[in-house]
Amino acid sequence: MPYAIGLDFGTNSVRALLVDTADGNEITQSVYQYPTGQNGVLIDSSDHNLARQNPTDYLNGIESTVKDCIKQAKNADRNFQPEQIIGIGIDTTGSSPMPVDKNLNPLSSLEQFKDNKNAYVWLWKDHTAHAEAKEITELAKKEHPEYLAKCGGTYSSEWFFSKILHCLRTDPLVFDAAYSWLEYCDFLTAVLTGAQKSEDVKPSRCAAGHKAMFNNDWGGLPEKNFLEKLDPKLAELRERLYDRTYTSDVKAGGLCEKWAKKLDLPPQIPVAVSAFDAHLGAVGAGVGKGKLVKIIGTSTCDVTVWPNGQELPDIPGLCGIVDGSVLPGYFGLEAGQSAVGDIFNWFVNYIQPRGKELGSHEKLTEKAGKLKPGQSGLLALDWNNGNRTILVDQRLTGLLIGQTLQTKPEEIYRALIEATAFGALTIINRFEEFGVKITEVINCGGIAEKNPLIMQIYADVTGREMKISRSSQTCALGSAVAAAVSAGKNAGGYESFEDAQKAMCRIKDKTFKPIPENHNIYKKLYLLYKQLHDAFGTDTFSGKMANIMKDLLNIKDSTTAS
Amino acid sequence: MPYAIGLDFGTNSVRALLVDTADGNEITQSVYQYPTGQNGVLIDSSDHNLARQNPTDYLNGIESTVKDCIKQAKNADRNFQPEQIIGIGIDTTGSSPMPVDKNLNPLSSLEQFKDNKNAYVWLWKDHTAHAEAKEITELAKKEHPEYLAKCGGTYSSEWFFSKILHCLRTDPLVFDAAYSWLEYCDFLTAVLTGAQKSEDVKPSRCAAGHKAMFNNDWGGLPEKNFLEKLDPKLAELRERLYDRTYTSDVKAGGLCEKWAKKLDLPPQIPVAVSAFDAHLGAVGAGVGKGKLVKIIGTSTCDVTVWPNGQELPDIPGLCGIVDGSVLPGYFGLEAGQSAVGDIFNWFVNYIQPRGKELGSHEKLTEKAGKLKPGQSGLLALDWNNGNRTILVDQRLTGLLIGQTLQTKPEEIYRALIEATAFGALTIINRFEEFGVKITEVINCGGIAEKNPLIMQIYADVTGREMKISRSSQTCALGSAVAAAVSAGKNAGGYESFEDAQKAMCRIKDKTFKPIPENHNIYKKLYLLYKQLHDAFGTDTFSGKMANIMKDLLNIKDSTTAS
């Protein structure tokens, strides 16, 4: 029986998952918490925007988790042999670039830079480069609007070139010492395959396309002339970056001797080209044409795909549209909500910190579940952390309307859930307005698995069945799928992602179907949500608002009357 | 030394206050909790709109509290003699009408009706008559819009004719048994002065003008023809009501032998014509031309006056404009906010029930007091219980905007305080837009006395000095002022309300002056409040809203930067 290993690098830890390639069964798993900094993140008390990571943690994590998985598998099954493992796949957070020397050593591993945080991995949530992001956005708007059209219209401070430009501007010593910069997802495939020069790295299409404005339509990375206007040194760096990128069906290389020995794995088994966690997470959940995967956590990532060769307009407000970023042969379409679980956590931790008995998610969910749609008379906007899709505006904030002197915490809690559901519907509608029909919605992440009320509300609001991924580790599973595909059919893997997903990715039996009478009420409430959404979120609105409170009360009255 | 007694009938209890007429010093006071029903209110589990009261409670309350005041005064001062008491004044809640027989006996005191709640006092907060209120409003809009122009444009379910018409429609037995109906403020003066027929009662101008559409301009009560269209029996009742009303400087009569004996008071001392609590409360706080008295409790009553003979347009949105309802010779102008303390109580009791240490008014006030104006990025509308002035719309609800994932309870608490301050400013602006210049603001009620943060925010928001009434019992003090005036100068009282107020009503030394930098920020925030106010509260708005969240964030940024 062949197995594959999926490695999922999160913000605070790495997880290895040993998967049966025949049916996707998860045999063993192991987690390694990064020891460096605060929960694995190097921070700076004088700059709350700074977030860095130590690449050594990643490597120690691989060793610890893979060995542990194998050990557990051996313990569970006397017949298990590490030789049955046919490949390794990797997903990571990003954009998280790191400066490396000519031999791909992290600068942070050099004695002279070991105390300099700028020589470490610039973690996705590092926001030190906001000024540079603005500068890049403005230049692109003027000279290359097509660069932005594929990434939501704004180049983010979280992304590749913003961070590198910020390093160039603020720490030229590190910048000059760096031969090149790698997303750490590419650094990890380089390490495992023993690549020691830039040319031997097979960079991730997903990372490059979503974060570095890479697109074969315009010849790869942004043109030299564009980077030169930002800084001549950035244009020089372009030569030492990459001009080809790869999808995750491709083998980045064989597992090198050194690491094969270290991990007790067969040498030269394929290591798949890596990708970002949400994208391989979507694969693990079973993404496909017409299938939207919602990865629901503190925020959401909403991913679907669209076949290459079929016409696809730019869809305003999407975070990214990248050929091959999710599935080879498809455009990966990424949308998202800036806060979902974070909004519920805010309410519980900041507004209702009353302990398990009174103010917990469980208790509020229990009470909120007894309310009918519309019964509270409340309506909220889910913008406590801005709006990623479809408004792409971080400077939006929350709104709650309809409260009376009797409004109770569980009513607000439910209104916040409903708000995120309305936000989810707005994303689905945006896809469909531009011709991307969504026929199936698959949810994954802790909230989707653990909170049936939320899933039922999502079904009732969207009027669509909500399915849940069988795996609770879709990212690691997606990486294992990539490993199985890069290994190929002959080795016990698969020829294509479609084949692998069919065998390895399932949904749970229990799904959530819309209840018609609830959906009818939510249709009315969504019109009011959309009115608030457009009024507060767009410059084009010039309508009336006086109906909103009255309409909510009328809906409330009709609910309590029935 | 002459004294006066002020009797203040609240919703749950009656308070007697023995006052030195020379300087307004409060010598003794006594409170009697009504024993009937729930905290003095007869309720009906099958109809939450119903709220009635037992008139026997009022009479027992007079006896208990007046005797207790006298006893305490004797204990405190050996020289005190009940003969030094020169008059009695009365204020009550309202509109609270009650059916009486030909000899002014409450129907509830008759054996046949003692178990029928409709024979009792229909307390101000009884809302059983909402259908009749709508009917009266619609008829008046069509036929006599002038009737509504003086009472805010809508005839309320809380008011005199709504309640009587509802009784007529739903319990004709009680209606037919009633010779007439009295506001209980008039019933009480009738009892104390020994009046035994309708003609001997001196009805309160305040009650009649604010609640029964009484106005000498159109010959007193609404014309017979108008009432006939509502119901012929209502037109017949009109004959047995009243055609003259009186201000509280007038003596309703002398204290009758029976009650003089019962209370151990000199017979025939004057009992002043009664008025509603808020109006005599404004007198007790020192209301006058240009002086706005804000009685701040669960809701507010905002009262000022305007001299008879000086031109005064109808002011849209005011609750009432009645000649002599507050001070003789002046129009009483009444405005109000539907919820103030109730909004803070809602937040503490419903949303933050975390005990004294964390969620109390005291703790939230302490933390909210450390915030700068604008710092939270939050803005709220104070409409959790609708909007009384200037929108006169019960079907409006609350709104909170600007919350992020870091928003804390004390920030919301402060935003709610600020919202009520913006509401207060909107009322002041409305007065001034129609020529009623407000030169002084005097606050009274528990919140004004006990919460310096709220008063400072009111000063900062309105840009006006906030003064506080010296007395914490301004209603009872106002009744004592009325008693002193109705007794007259020769008896040791005063010739006019102005003279009596000058001697008896004071403000505290400590006042709250606007802090210029806070006022400047609140000026910006008020523009945003007004934008929301007009957008959600009026049909005329058709502007944009997308600026609001951004403007709040910009104000927040500038606050934290400075």
PDB file of C-alpha atoms in Angstrom, chain A residues 338-339 342-343 346-347 350-354 358 377 381 383-385 393-409 412 532 534-550 552-554 557, chain B residues 338-339 342-343 346-347 350-354 358 377 381 383-385 393-409 412 532 534-550 552-554 557:
ATOM      1  CA  SER A 338     -11.246  39.440   6.411  1.00  0.00           C
ATOM      2  CA  ALA A 339     -12.833  38.176   9.604  1.00  0.00           C
ATOM      3  CA  ASP A 342     -12.345  36.553  14.628  1.00  0.00           C
ATOM      4  CA  ILE A 343     -15.653  38.450  14.842  1.00  0.00           C
ATOM      5  CA  TRP A 346     -14.140  39.429  19.487  1.00  0.00           C
ATOM      6  CA  PHE A 347     -17.678  39.260  20.784  1.00  0.00           C
ATOM      7  CA  TYR A 350     -13.961  41.402  24.416  1.00  0.00           C
ATOM      8  CA  ILE A 351     -17.660  42.055  24.830  1.00  0.00           C
ATOM      9  CA  GLN A 352     -18.863  38.939  26.671  1.00  0.00           C
ATOM     10  CA  PRO A 353     -15.989  37.591  28.757  1.00  0.00           C
ATOM     11  CA  ARG A 354     -18.344  35.934  31.197  1.00  0.00           C
ATOM     12  CA  LEU A 358     -22.657  32.446  30.295  1.00  0.00           C
ATOM     13  CA  GLY A 377     -34.641  42.707  14.482  1.00  0.00           C
ATOM     14  CA  LEU A 381     -22.074  44.219   8.663  1.00  0.00           C
ATOM     15  CA  TRP A 383     -16.463  44.389   8.521  1.00  0.00           C
ATOM     16  CA  ASN A 384     -14.779  44.506  11.928  1.00  0.00           C
ATOM     17  CA  ASN A 385     -11.513  43.745  10.135  1.00  0.00           C
ATOM     18  CA  ASP A 393     -11.025  47.876   1.661  1.00  0.00           C
ATOM     19  CA  GLN A 394      -9.228  47.447   4.969  1.00  0.00           C
ATOM     20  CA  ARG A 395     -10.588  50.742   6.241  1.00  0.00           C
ATOM     21  CA  LEU A 396     -14.113  49.540   6.693  1.00  0.00           C
ATOM     22  CA  THR A 397     -15.498  48.788  10.146  1.00  0.00           C
ATOM     23  CA  GLY A 398     -18.379  46.976  11.784  1.00  0.00           C
ATOM     24  CA  LEU A 399     -21.979  48.058  12.022  1.00  0.00           C
ATOM     25  CA  LEU A 400     -24.891  46.813  14.092  1.00  0.00           C
ATOM     26  CA  ILE A 401     -28.392  48.097  13.576  1.00  0.00           C
ATOM     27  CA  GLY A 402     -31.776  47.349  15.138  1.00  0.00           C
ATOM     28  CA  GLN A 403     -30.904  47.096  18.816  1.00  0.00           C
ATOM     29  CA  THR A 404     -33.597  47.912  21.363  1.00  0.00           C
ATOM     30  CA  LEU A 405     -33.618  48.009  25.152  1.00  0.00           C
ATOM     31  CA  GLN A 406     -34.310  44.256  25.150  1.00  0.00           C
ATOM     32  CA  THR A 407     -31.575  43.133  22.748  1.00  0.00           C
ATOM     33  CA  LYS A 408     -29.697  40.182  24.204  1.00  0.00           C
ATOM     34  CA  PRO A 409     -26.116  38.958  23.675  1.00  0.00           C
ATOM     35  CA  ILE A 412     -26.100  39.990  18.637  1.00  0.00           C
ATOM     36  CA  LEU A 532     -26.058  48.809   3.988  1.00  0.00           C
ATOM     37  CA  ASP A 534     -23.455  49.399  -0.823  1.00  0.00           C
ATOM     38  CA  ALA A 535     -24.227  52.505   1.216  1.00  0.00           C
ATOM     39  CA  PHE A 536     -21.255  52.229   3.550  1.00  0.00           C
ATOM     40  CA  GLY A 537     -18.891  50.367   1.258  1.00  0.00           C
ATOM     41  CA  THR A 538     -19.165  52.023  -2.136  1.00  0.00           C
ATOM     42  CA  ASP A 539     -18.934  55.519  -3.477  1.00  0.00           C
ATOM     43  CA  THR A 540     -21.707  54.954  -5.952  1.00  0.00           C
ATOM     44  CA  PHE A 541     -24.593  54.649  -3.497  1.00  0.00           C
ATOM     45  CA  SER A 542     -26.952  57.583  -3.286  1.00  0.00           C
ATOM     46  CA  GLY A 543     -30.154  55.926  -2.199  1.00  0.00           C
ATOM     47  CA  LYS A 544     -32.327  56.146   0.879  1.00  0.00           C
ATOM     48  CA  MET A 545     -31.766  54.428   4.200  1.00  0.00           C
ATOM     49  CA  ALA A 546     -34.860  55.271   6.240  1.00  0.00           C
ATOM     50  CA  ASN A 547     -36.530  51.996   5.318  1.00  0.00           C
ATOM     51  CA  ILE A 548     -33.964  49.823   7.033  1.00  0.00           C
ATOM     52  CA  MET A 549     -35.012  50.079  10.683  1.00  0.00           C
ATOM     53  CA  LYS A 550     -38.694  49.846   9.764  1.00  0.00           C
ATOM     54  CA  LEU A 552     -36.277  45.054  10.199  1.00  0.00           C
ATOM     55  CA  LEU A 553     -39.070  45.702  12.672  1.00  0.00           C
ATOM     56  CA  ASN A 554     -41.674  44.551  10.162  1.00  0.00           C
ATOM     57  CA  ASP A 557     -43.133  41.458  13.840  1.00  0.00           C
TER      58      ASP A 557
ATOM     59  CA  SER B 338     -37.016  58.151  24.626  1.00  0.00           C
ATOM     60  CA  ALA B 339     -34.092  56.490  26.350  1.00  0.00           C
ATOM     61  CA  ASP B 342     -32.257  53.002  29.891  1.00  0.00           C
ATOM     62  CA  ILE B 343     -29.629  52.636  27.142  1.00  0.00           C
ATOM     63  CA  TRP B 346     -29.411  47.928  28.737  1.00  0.00           C
ATOM     64  CA  PHE B 347     -25.718  47.745  28.058  1.00  0.00           C
ATOM     65  CA  TYR B 350     -28.113  42.783  29.115  1.00  0.00           C
ATOM     66  CA  ILE B 351     -24.804  42.988  27.328  1.00  0.00           C
ATOM     67  CA  GLN B 352     -22.303  43.290  30.211  1.00  0.00           C
ATOM     68  CA  PRO B 353     -23.744  41.537  33.242  1.00  0.00           C
ATOM     69  CA  ARG B 354     -20.320  40.868  34.682  1.00  0.00           C
ATOM     70  CA  LEU B 358     -16.019  44.392  35.602  1.00  0.00           C
ATOM     71  CA  GLY B 377     -13.694  55.181  16.245  1.00  0.00           C
ATOM     72  CA  LEU B 381     -27.521  56.406  17.443  1.00  0.00           C
ATOM     73  CA  TRP B 383     -32.651  55.161  19.365  1.00  0.00           C
ATOM     74  CA  ASN B 384     -32.886  51.861  21.250  1.00  0.00           C
ATOM     75  CA  ASN B 385     -36.327  52.973  22.417  1.00  0.00           C
ATOM     76  CA  ASP B 393     -40.930  57.870  15.792  1.00  0.00           C
ATOM     77  CA  GLN B 394     -41.187  54.910  18.145  1.00  0.00           C
ATOM     78  CA  ARG B 395     -40.218  52.518  15.371  1.00  0.00           C
ATOM     79  CA  LEU B 396     -36.620  53.547  15.213  1.00  0.00           C
ATOM     80  CA  THR B 397     -33.890  51.384  16.696  1.00  0.00           C
ATOM     81  CA  GLY B 398     -30.283  51.598  17.788  1.00  0.00           C
ATOM     82  CA  LEU B 399     -27.206  51.681  15.600  1.00  0.00           C
ATOM     83  CA  LEU B 400     -23.523  51.234  16.357  1.00  0.00           C
ATOM     84  CA  ILE B 401     -20.858  51.804  13.757  1.00  0.00           C
ATOM     85  CA  GLY B 402     -17.074  51.641  13.707  1.00  0.00           C
ATOM     86  CA  GLN B 403     -16.386  48.490  15.711  1.00  0.00           C
ATOM     87  CA  THR B 404     -13.201  46.557  15.001  1.00  0.00           C
ATOM     88  CA  LEU B 405     -11.770  43.344  16.410  1.00  0.00           C
ATOM     89  CA  GLN B 406     -10.293  45.383  19.281  1.00  0.00           C
ATOM     90  CA  THR B 407     -13.396  47.339  20.309  1.00  0.00           C
ATOM     91  CA  LYS B 408     -13.850  47.181  24.068  1.00  0.00           C
ATOM     92  CA  PRO B 409     -16.972  47.414  26.239  1.00  0.00           C
ATOM     93  CA  ILE B 412     -19.157  51.115  23.398  1.00  0.00           C
ATOM     94  CA  LEU B 532     -26.765  58.944  10.241  1.00  0.00           C
ATOM     95  CA  ASP B 534     -31.067  62.070   8.802  1.00  0.00           C
ATOM     96  CA  ALA B 535     -30.289  58.981   6.729  1.00  0.00           C
ATOM     97  CA  PHE B 536     -32.016  56.501   9.019  1.00  0.00           C
ATOM     98  CA  GLY B 537     -34.581  58.808  10.572  1.00  0.00           C
ATOM     99  CA  THR B 538     -36.000  60.871   7.725  1.00  0.00           C
ATOM    100  CA  ASP B 539     -37.501  60.183   4.347  1.00  0.00           C
ATOM    101  CA  THR B 540     -35.806  63.173   2.803  1.00  0.00           C
ATOM    102  CA  PHE B 541     -32.224  61.903   2.940  1.00  0.00           C
ATOM    103  CA  SER B 542     -30.690  60.793  -0.328  1.00  0.00           C
ATOM    104  CA  GLY B 543     -27.028  61.455   0.264  1.00  0.00           C
ATOM    105  CA  LYS B 544     -23.963  59.264   0.483  1.00  0.00           C
ATOM    106  CA  MET B 545     -22.811  57.233   3.458  1.00  0.00           C
ATOM    107  CA  ALA B 546     -19.476  55.805   2.375  1.00  0.00           C
ATOM    108  CA  ASN B 547     -17.578  58.599   4.105  1.00  0.00           C
ATOM    109  CA  ILE B 548     -18.730  57.660   7.593  1.00  0.00           C
ATOM    110  CA  MET B 549     -16.464  54.726   8.446  1.00  0.00           C
ATOM    111  CA  LYS B 550     -13.463  56.441   6.870  1.00  0.00           C
ATOM    112  CA  LEU B 552     -14.376  57.940  11.973  1.00  0.00           C
ATOM    113  CA  LEU B 553     -11.076  56.171  11.341  1.00  0.00           C
ATOM    114  CA  ASN B 554      -9.444  59.445  10.316  1.00  0.00           C
ATOM    115  CA  ASP B 557      -6.047  58.262  13.816  1.00  0.00           C
TER     116      ASP B 557
END
